[in-house]
Coordinates of C-alpha atoms and ligand atoms in Angstrom, one line a residue:
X1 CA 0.0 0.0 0.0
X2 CA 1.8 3.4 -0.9
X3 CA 2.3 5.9 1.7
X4 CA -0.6 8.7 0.0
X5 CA -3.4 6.0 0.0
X6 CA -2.3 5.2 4.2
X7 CA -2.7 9.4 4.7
X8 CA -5.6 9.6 2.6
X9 CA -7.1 6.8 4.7
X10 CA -5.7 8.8 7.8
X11 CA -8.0 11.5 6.4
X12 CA -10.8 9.7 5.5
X13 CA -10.8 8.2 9.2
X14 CA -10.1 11.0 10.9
X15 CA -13.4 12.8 8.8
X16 CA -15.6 9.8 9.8
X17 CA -14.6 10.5 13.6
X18 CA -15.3 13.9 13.2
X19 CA -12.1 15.5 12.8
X20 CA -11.7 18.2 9.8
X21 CA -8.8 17.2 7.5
X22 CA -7.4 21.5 8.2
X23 CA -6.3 20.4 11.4
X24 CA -3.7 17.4 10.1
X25 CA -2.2 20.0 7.8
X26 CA 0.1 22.5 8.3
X27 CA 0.8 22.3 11.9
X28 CA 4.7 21.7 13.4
X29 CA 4.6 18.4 14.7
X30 CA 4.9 15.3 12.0
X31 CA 2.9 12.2 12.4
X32 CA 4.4 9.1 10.7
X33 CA 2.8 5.4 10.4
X34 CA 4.6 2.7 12.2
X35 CA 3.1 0.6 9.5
X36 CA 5.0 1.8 6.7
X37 CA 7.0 4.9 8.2
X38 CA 5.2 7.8 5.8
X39 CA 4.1 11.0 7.4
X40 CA 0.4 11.0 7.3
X41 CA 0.3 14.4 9.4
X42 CA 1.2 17.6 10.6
X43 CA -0.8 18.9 13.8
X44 CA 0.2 22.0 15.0
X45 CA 1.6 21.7 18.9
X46 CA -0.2 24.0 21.4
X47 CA 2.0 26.6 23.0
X48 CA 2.9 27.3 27.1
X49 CA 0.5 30.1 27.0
X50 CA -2.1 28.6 25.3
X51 CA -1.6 25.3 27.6
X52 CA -1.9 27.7 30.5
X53 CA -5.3 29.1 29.2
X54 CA -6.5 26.0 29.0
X55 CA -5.7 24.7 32.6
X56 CA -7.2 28.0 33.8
X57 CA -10.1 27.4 31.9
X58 CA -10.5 23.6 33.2
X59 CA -10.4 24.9 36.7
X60 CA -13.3 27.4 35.8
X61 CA -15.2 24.4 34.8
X62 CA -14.0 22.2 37.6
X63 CA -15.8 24.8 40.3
X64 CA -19.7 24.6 37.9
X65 CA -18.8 20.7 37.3
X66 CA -18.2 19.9 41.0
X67 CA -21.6 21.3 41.9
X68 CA -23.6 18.5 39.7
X69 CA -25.1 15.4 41.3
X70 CA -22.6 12.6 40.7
X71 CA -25.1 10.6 38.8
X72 CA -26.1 13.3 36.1
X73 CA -22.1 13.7 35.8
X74 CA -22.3 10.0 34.7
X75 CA -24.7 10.8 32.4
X76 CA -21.9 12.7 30.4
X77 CA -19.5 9.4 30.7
X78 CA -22.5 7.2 29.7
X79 CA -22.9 9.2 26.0
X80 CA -19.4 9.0 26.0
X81 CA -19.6 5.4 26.1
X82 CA -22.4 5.2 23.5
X83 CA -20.2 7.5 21.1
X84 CA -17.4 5.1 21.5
X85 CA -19.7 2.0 20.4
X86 CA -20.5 4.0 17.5
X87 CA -17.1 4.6 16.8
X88 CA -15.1 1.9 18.2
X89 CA -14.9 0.0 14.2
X90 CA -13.2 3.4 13.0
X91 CA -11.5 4.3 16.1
X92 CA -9.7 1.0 16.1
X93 CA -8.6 1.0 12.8
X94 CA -6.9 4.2 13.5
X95 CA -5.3 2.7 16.7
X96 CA -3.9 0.2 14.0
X97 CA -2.3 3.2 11.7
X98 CA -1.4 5.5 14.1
X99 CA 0.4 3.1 17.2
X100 CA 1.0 -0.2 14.5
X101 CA -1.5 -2.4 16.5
X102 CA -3.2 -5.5 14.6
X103 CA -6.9 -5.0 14.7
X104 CA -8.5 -7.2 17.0
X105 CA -6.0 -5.5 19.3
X106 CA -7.0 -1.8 18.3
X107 CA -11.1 -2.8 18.8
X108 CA -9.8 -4.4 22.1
X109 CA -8.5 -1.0 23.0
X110 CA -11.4 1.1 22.1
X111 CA -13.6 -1.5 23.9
X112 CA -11.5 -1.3 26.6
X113 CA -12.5 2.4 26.9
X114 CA -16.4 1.2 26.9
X115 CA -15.5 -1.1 29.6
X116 CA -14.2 1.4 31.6
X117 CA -17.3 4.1 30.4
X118 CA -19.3 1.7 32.1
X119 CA -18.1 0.9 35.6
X120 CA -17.3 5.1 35.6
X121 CA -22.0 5.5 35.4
X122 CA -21.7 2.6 38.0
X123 CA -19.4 4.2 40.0
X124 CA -21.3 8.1 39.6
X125 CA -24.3 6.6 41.7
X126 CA -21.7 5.1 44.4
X127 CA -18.8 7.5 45.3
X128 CA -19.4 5.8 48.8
X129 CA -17.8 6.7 52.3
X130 CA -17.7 4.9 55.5
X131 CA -19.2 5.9 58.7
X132 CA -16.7 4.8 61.5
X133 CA -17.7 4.0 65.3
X134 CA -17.0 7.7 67.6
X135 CA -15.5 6.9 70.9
X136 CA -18.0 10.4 71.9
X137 CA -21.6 10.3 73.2
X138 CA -24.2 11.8 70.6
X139 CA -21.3 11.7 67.9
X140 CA -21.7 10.8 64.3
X141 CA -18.4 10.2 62.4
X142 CA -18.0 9.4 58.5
X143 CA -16.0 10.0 55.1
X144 CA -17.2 12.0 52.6
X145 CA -15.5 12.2 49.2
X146 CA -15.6 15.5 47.0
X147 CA -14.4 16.0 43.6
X148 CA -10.5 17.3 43.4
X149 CA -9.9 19.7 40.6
X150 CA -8.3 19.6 37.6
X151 CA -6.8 16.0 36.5
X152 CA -3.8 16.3 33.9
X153 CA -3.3 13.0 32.1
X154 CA -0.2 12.5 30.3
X155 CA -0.4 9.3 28.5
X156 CA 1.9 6.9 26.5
X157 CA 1.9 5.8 22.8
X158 CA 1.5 1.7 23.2
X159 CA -2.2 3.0 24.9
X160 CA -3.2 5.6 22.7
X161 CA -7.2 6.1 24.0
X162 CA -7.6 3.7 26.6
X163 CA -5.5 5.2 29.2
X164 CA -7.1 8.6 28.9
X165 CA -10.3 7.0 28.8
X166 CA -9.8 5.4 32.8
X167 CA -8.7 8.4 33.9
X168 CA -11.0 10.8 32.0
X169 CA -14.0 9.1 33.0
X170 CA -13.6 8.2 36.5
X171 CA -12.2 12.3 36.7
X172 CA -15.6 13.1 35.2
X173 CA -17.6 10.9 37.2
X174 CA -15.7 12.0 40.6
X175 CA -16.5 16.0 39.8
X176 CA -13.0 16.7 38.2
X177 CA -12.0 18.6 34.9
X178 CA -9.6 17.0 32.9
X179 CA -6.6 18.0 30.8
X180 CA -4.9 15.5 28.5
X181 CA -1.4 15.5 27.0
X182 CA -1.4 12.8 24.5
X183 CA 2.1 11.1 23.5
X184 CA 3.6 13.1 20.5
X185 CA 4.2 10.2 19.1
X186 CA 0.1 9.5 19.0
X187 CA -1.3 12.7 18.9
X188 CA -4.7 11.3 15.9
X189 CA -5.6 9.2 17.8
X190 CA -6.1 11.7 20.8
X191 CA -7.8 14.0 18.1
X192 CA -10.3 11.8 17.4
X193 CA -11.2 11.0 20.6
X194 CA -11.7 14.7 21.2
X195 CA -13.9 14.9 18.5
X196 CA -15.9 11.5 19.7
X197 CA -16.3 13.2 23.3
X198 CA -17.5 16.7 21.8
X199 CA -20.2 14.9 20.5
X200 CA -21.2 13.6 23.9
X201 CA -20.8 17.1 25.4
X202 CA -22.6 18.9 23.0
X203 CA -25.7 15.5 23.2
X204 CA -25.4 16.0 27.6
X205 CA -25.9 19.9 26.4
X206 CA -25.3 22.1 29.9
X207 CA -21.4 20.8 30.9
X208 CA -19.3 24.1 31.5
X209 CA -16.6 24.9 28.5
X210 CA -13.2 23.6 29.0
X211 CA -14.3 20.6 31.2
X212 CA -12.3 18.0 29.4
X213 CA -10.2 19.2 26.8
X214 CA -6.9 18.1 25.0
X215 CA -3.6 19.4 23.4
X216 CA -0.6 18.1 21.4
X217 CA 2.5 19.0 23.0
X218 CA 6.5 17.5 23.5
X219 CA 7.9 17.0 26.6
X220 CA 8.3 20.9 27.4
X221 CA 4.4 21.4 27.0
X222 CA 3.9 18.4 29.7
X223 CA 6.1 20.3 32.2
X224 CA 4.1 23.2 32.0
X225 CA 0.9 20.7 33.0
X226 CA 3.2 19.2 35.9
X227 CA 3.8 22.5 37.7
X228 CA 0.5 23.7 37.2
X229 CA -0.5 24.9 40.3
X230 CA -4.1 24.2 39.5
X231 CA -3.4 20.8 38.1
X232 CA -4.3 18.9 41.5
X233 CA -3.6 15.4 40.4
X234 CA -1.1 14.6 37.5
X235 CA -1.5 10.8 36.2
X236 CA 1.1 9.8 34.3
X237 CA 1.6 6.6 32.2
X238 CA 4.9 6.3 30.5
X239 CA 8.8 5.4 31.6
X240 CA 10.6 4.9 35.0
X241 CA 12.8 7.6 33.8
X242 CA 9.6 9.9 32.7
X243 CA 8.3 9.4 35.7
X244 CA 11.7 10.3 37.9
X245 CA 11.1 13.8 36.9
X246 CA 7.1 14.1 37.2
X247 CA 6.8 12.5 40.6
X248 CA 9.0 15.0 42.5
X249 CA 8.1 17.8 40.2
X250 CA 4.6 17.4 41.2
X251 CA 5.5 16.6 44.7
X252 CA 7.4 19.7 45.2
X253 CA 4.5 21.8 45.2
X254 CA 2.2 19.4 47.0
X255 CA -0.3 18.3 43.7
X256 CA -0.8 14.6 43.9
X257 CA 0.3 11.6 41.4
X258 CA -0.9 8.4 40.0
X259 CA 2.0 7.1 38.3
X260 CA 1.8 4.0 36.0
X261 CA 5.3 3.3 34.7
X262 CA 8.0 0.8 33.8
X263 CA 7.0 -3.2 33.7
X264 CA 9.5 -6.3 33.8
X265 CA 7.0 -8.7 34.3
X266 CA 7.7 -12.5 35.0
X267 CA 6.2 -15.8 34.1
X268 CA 6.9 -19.0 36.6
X269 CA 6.4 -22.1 34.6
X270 CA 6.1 -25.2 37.9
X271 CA 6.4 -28.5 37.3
X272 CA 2.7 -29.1 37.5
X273 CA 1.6 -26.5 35.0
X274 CA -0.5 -26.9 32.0
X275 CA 1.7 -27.1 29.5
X276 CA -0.8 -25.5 26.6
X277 CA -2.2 -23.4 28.6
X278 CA 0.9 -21.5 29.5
X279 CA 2.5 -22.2 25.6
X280 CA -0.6 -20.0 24.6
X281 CA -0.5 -17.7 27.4
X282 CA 3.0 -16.8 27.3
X283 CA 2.9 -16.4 23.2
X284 CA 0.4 -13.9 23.6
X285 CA 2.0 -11.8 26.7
X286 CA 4.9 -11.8 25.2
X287 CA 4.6 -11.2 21.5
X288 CA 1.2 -9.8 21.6
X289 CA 1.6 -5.5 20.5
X290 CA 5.0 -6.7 19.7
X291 CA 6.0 -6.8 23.3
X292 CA 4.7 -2.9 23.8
X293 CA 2.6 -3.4 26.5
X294 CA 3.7 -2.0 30.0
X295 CA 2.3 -5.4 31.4
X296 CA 4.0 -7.4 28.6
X297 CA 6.1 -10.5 30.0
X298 CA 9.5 -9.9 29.6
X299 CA 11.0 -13.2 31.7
X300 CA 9.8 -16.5 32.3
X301 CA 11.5 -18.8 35.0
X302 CA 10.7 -22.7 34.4
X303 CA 11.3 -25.5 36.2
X304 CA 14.4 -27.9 34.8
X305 CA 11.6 -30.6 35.0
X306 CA 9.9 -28.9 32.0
X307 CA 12.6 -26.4 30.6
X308 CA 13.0 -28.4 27.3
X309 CA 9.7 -29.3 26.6
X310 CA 8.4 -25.5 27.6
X311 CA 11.8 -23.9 25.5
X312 CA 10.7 -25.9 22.7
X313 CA 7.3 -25.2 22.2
X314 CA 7.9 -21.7 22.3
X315 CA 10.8 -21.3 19.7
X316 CA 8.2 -23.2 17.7
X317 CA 6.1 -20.6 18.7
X318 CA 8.6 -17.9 17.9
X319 CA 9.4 -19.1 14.6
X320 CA 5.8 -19.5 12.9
X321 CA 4.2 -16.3 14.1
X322 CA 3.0 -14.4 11.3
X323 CA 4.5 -10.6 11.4
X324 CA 2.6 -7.9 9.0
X325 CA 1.2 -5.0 8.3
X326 CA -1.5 -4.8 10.5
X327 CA -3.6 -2.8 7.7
X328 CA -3.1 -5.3 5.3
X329 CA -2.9 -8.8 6.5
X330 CA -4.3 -10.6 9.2
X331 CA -0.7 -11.2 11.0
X332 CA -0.6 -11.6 14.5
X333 CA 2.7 -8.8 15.1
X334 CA 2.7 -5.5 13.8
X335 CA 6.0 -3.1 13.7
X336 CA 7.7 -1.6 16.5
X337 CA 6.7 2.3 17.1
X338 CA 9.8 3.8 15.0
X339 CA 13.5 3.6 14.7
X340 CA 14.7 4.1 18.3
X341 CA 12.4 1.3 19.5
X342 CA 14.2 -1.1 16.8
X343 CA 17.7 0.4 17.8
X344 CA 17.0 -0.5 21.3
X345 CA 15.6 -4.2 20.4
X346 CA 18.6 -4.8 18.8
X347 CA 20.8 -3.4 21.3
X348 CA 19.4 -5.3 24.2
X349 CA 19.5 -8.6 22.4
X350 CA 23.6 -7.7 21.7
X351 CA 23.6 -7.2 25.6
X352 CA 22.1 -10.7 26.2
X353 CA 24.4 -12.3 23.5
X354 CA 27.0 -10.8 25.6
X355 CA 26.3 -12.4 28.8
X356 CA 25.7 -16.1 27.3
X357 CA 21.9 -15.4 25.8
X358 CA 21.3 -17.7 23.4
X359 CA 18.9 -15.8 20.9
X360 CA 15.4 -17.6 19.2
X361 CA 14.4 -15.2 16.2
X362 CA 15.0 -10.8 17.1
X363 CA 15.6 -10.4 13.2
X364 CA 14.2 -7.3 11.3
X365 CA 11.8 -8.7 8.9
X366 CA 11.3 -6.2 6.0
X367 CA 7.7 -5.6 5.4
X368 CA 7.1 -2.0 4.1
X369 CA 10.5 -1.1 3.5
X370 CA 13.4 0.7 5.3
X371 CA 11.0 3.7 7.0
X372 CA 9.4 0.3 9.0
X373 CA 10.5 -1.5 12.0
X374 CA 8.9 -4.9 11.7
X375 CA 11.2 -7.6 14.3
X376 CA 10.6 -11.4 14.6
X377 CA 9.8 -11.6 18.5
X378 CA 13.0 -12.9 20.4
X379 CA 13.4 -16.0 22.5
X380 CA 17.0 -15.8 24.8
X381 CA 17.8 -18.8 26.9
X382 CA 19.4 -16.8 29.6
X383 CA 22.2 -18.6 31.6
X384 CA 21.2 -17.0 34.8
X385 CA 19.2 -13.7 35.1
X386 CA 21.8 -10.9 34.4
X387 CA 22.3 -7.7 31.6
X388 CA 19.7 -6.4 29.8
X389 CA 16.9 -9.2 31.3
X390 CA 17.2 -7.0 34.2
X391 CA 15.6 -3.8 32.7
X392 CA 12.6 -3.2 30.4
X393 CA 13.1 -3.0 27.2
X394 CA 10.1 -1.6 25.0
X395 CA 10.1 -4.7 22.4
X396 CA 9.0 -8.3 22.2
X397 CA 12.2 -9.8 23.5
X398 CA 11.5 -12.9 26.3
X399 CA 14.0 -14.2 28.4
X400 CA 13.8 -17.7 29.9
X401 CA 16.2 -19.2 32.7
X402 CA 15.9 -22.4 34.4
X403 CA 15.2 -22.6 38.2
X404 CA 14.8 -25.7 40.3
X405 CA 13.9 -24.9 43.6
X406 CA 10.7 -22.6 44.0
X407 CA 11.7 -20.1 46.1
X408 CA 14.5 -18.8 44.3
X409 CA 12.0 -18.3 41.2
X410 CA 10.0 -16.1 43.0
X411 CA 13.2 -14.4 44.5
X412 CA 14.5 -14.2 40.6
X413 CA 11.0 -12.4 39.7
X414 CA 11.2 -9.8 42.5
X415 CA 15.0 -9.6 41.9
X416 CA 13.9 -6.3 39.2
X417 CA 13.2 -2.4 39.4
X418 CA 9.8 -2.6 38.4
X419 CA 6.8 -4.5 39.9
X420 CA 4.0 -4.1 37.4
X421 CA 2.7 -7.3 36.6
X422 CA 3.5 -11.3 37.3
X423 CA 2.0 -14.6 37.2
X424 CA 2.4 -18.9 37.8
X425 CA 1.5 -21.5 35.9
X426 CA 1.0 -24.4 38.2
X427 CA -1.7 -27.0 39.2
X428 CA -0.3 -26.9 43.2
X429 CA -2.3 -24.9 45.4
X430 CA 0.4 -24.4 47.5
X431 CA 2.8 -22.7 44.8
X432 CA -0.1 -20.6 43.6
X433 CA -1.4 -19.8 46.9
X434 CA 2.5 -18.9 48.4
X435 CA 2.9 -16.7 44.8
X436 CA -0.1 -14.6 46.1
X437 CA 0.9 -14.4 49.3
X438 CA 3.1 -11.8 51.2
X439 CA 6.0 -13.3 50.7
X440 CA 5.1 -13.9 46.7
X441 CA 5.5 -11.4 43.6
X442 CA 5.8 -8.5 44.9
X443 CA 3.8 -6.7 41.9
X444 CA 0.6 -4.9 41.5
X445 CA -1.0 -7.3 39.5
X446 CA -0.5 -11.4 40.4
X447 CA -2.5 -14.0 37.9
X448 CA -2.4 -18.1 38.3
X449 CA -3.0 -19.9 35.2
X450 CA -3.3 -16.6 32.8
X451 CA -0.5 -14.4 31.6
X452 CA 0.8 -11.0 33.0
X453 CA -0.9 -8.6 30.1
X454 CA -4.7 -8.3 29.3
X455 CA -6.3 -6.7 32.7
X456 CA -10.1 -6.4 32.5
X457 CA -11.3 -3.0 33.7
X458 CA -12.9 -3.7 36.9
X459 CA -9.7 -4.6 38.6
X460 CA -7.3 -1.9 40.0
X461 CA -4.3 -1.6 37.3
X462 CA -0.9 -0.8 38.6
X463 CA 2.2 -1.5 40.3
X464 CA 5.3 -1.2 42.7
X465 CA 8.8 -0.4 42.9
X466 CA 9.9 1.6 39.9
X467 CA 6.4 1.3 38.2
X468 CA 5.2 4.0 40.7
X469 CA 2.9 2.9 42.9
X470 CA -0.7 4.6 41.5
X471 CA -3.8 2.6 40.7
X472 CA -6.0 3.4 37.8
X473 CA -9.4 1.4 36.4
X474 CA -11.2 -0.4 38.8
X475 CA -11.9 -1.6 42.3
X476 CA -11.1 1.7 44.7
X477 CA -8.7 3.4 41.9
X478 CA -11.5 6.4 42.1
X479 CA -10.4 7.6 45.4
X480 CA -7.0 9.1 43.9
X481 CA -9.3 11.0 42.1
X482 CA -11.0 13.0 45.3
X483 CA -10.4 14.7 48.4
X484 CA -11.7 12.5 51.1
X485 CA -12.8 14.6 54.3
X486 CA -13.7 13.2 57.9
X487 CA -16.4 14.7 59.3
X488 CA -17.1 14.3 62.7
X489 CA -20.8 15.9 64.1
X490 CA -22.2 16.0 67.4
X491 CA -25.4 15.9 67.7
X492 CA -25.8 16.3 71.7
X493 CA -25.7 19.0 74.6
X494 CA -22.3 18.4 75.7
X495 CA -18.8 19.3 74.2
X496 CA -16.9 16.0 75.2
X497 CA -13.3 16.3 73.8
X498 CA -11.4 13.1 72.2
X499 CA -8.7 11.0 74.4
X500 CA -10.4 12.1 77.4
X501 CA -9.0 15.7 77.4
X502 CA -10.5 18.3 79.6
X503 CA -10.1 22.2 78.8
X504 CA -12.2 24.1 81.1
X505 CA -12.7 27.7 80.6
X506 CA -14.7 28.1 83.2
Ligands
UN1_1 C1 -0.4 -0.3 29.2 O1 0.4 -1.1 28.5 O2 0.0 0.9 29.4 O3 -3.4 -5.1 31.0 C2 -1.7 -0.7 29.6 C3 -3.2 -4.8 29.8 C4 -4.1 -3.7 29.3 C5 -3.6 -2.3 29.7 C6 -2.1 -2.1 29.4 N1 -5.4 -3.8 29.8 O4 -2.4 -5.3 29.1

């Protein structure tokens, strides 16, 4: 497919989303394909003044939006959801030119965002605090949660849409305003769902202007979001390094963080396990989005019981997946995101070579030419866990070492930076049951008998260590996104004071 037809598709998407094709022309920031590398647009990149406008604005709206009953506010989040079903063939599809991903993946991503649409209504009638046993006569104690202000989202290429969709609408349910820097690297896709939202907005009819808006910026435009003073909470998805800098940055003048960053997640393979079940599982965590998922699985540990059998099933595996241009073939991995994500595959892979890897596939496969980075995934028997198998690198590269007794597995999968995701393959309730225990993985997110990526909604989605500690999604992730106060109200004649303290005035 040549590159005009791929940007004239890029038009022709962006126009059935509702974006006009004036504003992918002309502007200063290029937007190439990952499928084939051509430019299919040129938005223009907002600057510090207009970004600052535009927080000011949000908080504006923030102070209306906070007023209006939590459930009507989910009423907003609920069209948003409808919009999305609309949209999610066309959305997807752009997913697919814009970030490289094959197209079940893309429509997982946009339903991903319906998913997460739908707990937010849920969650608009809930917003629930506890009431907590006073130690005063005629006392009533209790939590009440209030919206927080303005959320600024800066979110990562390899989740174009669905990342700004958990925080957006739990933000929106929970009373907030919301400002989102997409990646530059996936600024369409970010467009579009602009456009898809303004269409809820404008169908809801009386939200305040400015209440959830987005802008296309590099990295200086996101630090003039992270020292916003009116940016209460700053939820960042990206790089241990990216997040180095935003965490303190934001810390330093007291705004709040969700961070959601680096992932080296591990696979245990026991003696016990189902050997199919964890072939397929493993396949798909670690080539799936050609190994650009934060939760992808980067290691596996297996038992020297099952070590042969397990190694070769995978390089089997390994050496028939089909890689293609997701646009135009039904392969199951697409390209890597550009150059430097191809100069780092290869670099890692000289790493492990270096230290005794022995490497399964990790050639570049030529697809759509030089502009392209298509890579077979790459299987490295690792001698021990050492070099590169001990950082995350952003490509479908799997390490495997042998272990033989089970505690120093799960001491080999803690043994890392990051503590995103992690997960056992066994049929022994005891191995699964001591993997999710305290002295287990020491990640966010702990599966038995299912891989490390793929997290539904409803779950909270984060991790430890170097991958930041914030929660987004599910379960209780919402109450990052208010102020919780404790009210305490007495409802009696007397003024009894707490521990038993007497202050007398008279
Ligand atoms: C990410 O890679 O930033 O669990 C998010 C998963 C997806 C989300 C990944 N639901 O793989």
């Amino acid at each position: 497919m040549s590159a005009s037809s791929r940007k004239s598709e890029t038009i022709e998407l962006m126009g059935k989303l509702g974006v006009k094709p004036e504003a992918l022309e002309g502007g200063d920031l290029a937007v190439y394909s990952p499928t084939n590398g051509e430019k299919i647009a040129d938005v223009k990149k907002s600057s510090a003044s207009e970004i600052n406008a535009q927080i000011e604005k949000a908080h504006e709206a923030f102070k209306k939006w906070r007023t209006v009953p939590g459930p009507r506010r989910g009423e907003l989040v609920r069209l948003l959801g409808e919009e999305l079903r609309a949209a999610k063939d066309d959305l997807g599809r752009l997913v697919s030119l814009e970030a490289g991903k094959i197209p079940s993946e893309g429509a997982g991503e946009v339903q991903e965002m319906i998913d997460i649409c739908d707990f937010a209504v849920g969650l608009s009638r809930q917003l629930y605090g506890l009431t907590i046993a006073t130690e005063r006569q005629d006392h009533r104690m209790m939590e009440t949660w209030h919206p927080l202000g303005v959320v600024g989202v800066i979110s990562a290429f390899n989740f174009p849409v669905a990342v700004w969709s958990w925080n957006a609408a739990l933000a929106l349910a929970c009373g907030n305003a919301v400002v989102w820097k997409p990646s530059e690297k996936s600024p369409l896709t970010a467009l579009a769902c602009q456009a898809i939202l303004d269409r809820a907005l404008k169908k809801f009819g009386d939200a305040p202007e400015g209440l959830i808006t987005t802008f296309i910026a590099e990295r200086d435009g996101g630090e003039v979001m992270v020292d916003h003073e009116k940016v209460a909470l700053v939820s960042a998805t990206g790089s241990t390094r990216m997040g180095r800098q935003v965490g303190p940055r934001v810390a330093q003048r007291f705004g709040r963080t969700i961070l959601e960053l680096g992932g080296n997640n591990a696979g245990i393979v026991c003696p016990s396990a189902d050997m199919d079940m964890a072939v397929r599982a493993i396949a798909f965590g670690a080539m799936g989005t050609a190994g650009q998922r934060c939760t992808t699985t980067r290691r596996l540990f297996v038992h020297e019981s099952v070590y042969d059998d397990m190694v070769a099933q995978l390089k089997k595996a390994y050496l028939g997946v089909t890689i293609g241009d997701p646009l135009s073939s039904d392969a199951l991995v697409g390209p890597l995101i550009d150059k430097e994500a191809g100069d780092n595959m290869e670099k890692a892979l000289e790493a492990a070579k270096a230290v005794g890897g022995k490497v399964t596939g990790g050639e570049r496969v030529d697809v759509n030419g030089d502009a392209s980075y298509y890579f077979r995934p790459a299987l490295v028997e690792m001698p021990e866990q050492t070099g590169p198998m001990l950082e995350e690198t952003f490509a479908p590269i799997l390490y495997v070492t042998k272990y033989s007794d089970f505690e120093d597995a799960i001491a080999m999968q803690n043994a890392v930076g990051a503590g995103l995701s992690s997960c056992i393959f066994t049929l022994n309730v005891r191995e699964a049951e001591t993997f999710l225990s305290a002295v287990g993985s020491d990640c966010g997110i702990t599966n038995v008998n299912i891989g490390t990526s793929g997290a539904e909604v409803g779950g909270a989605f984060g991790g430890e260590k170097e991958t930041g500690g914030g929660r987004e999604s599910g379960s209780d992730a919402w109450k990052a996104y208010m102020r919780r106060a404790t009210n305490t109200v007495n409802y009696g004649t007397a003024l009894p004071l707490a521990q038993g303290v007497s202050f007398d005035i008279d």
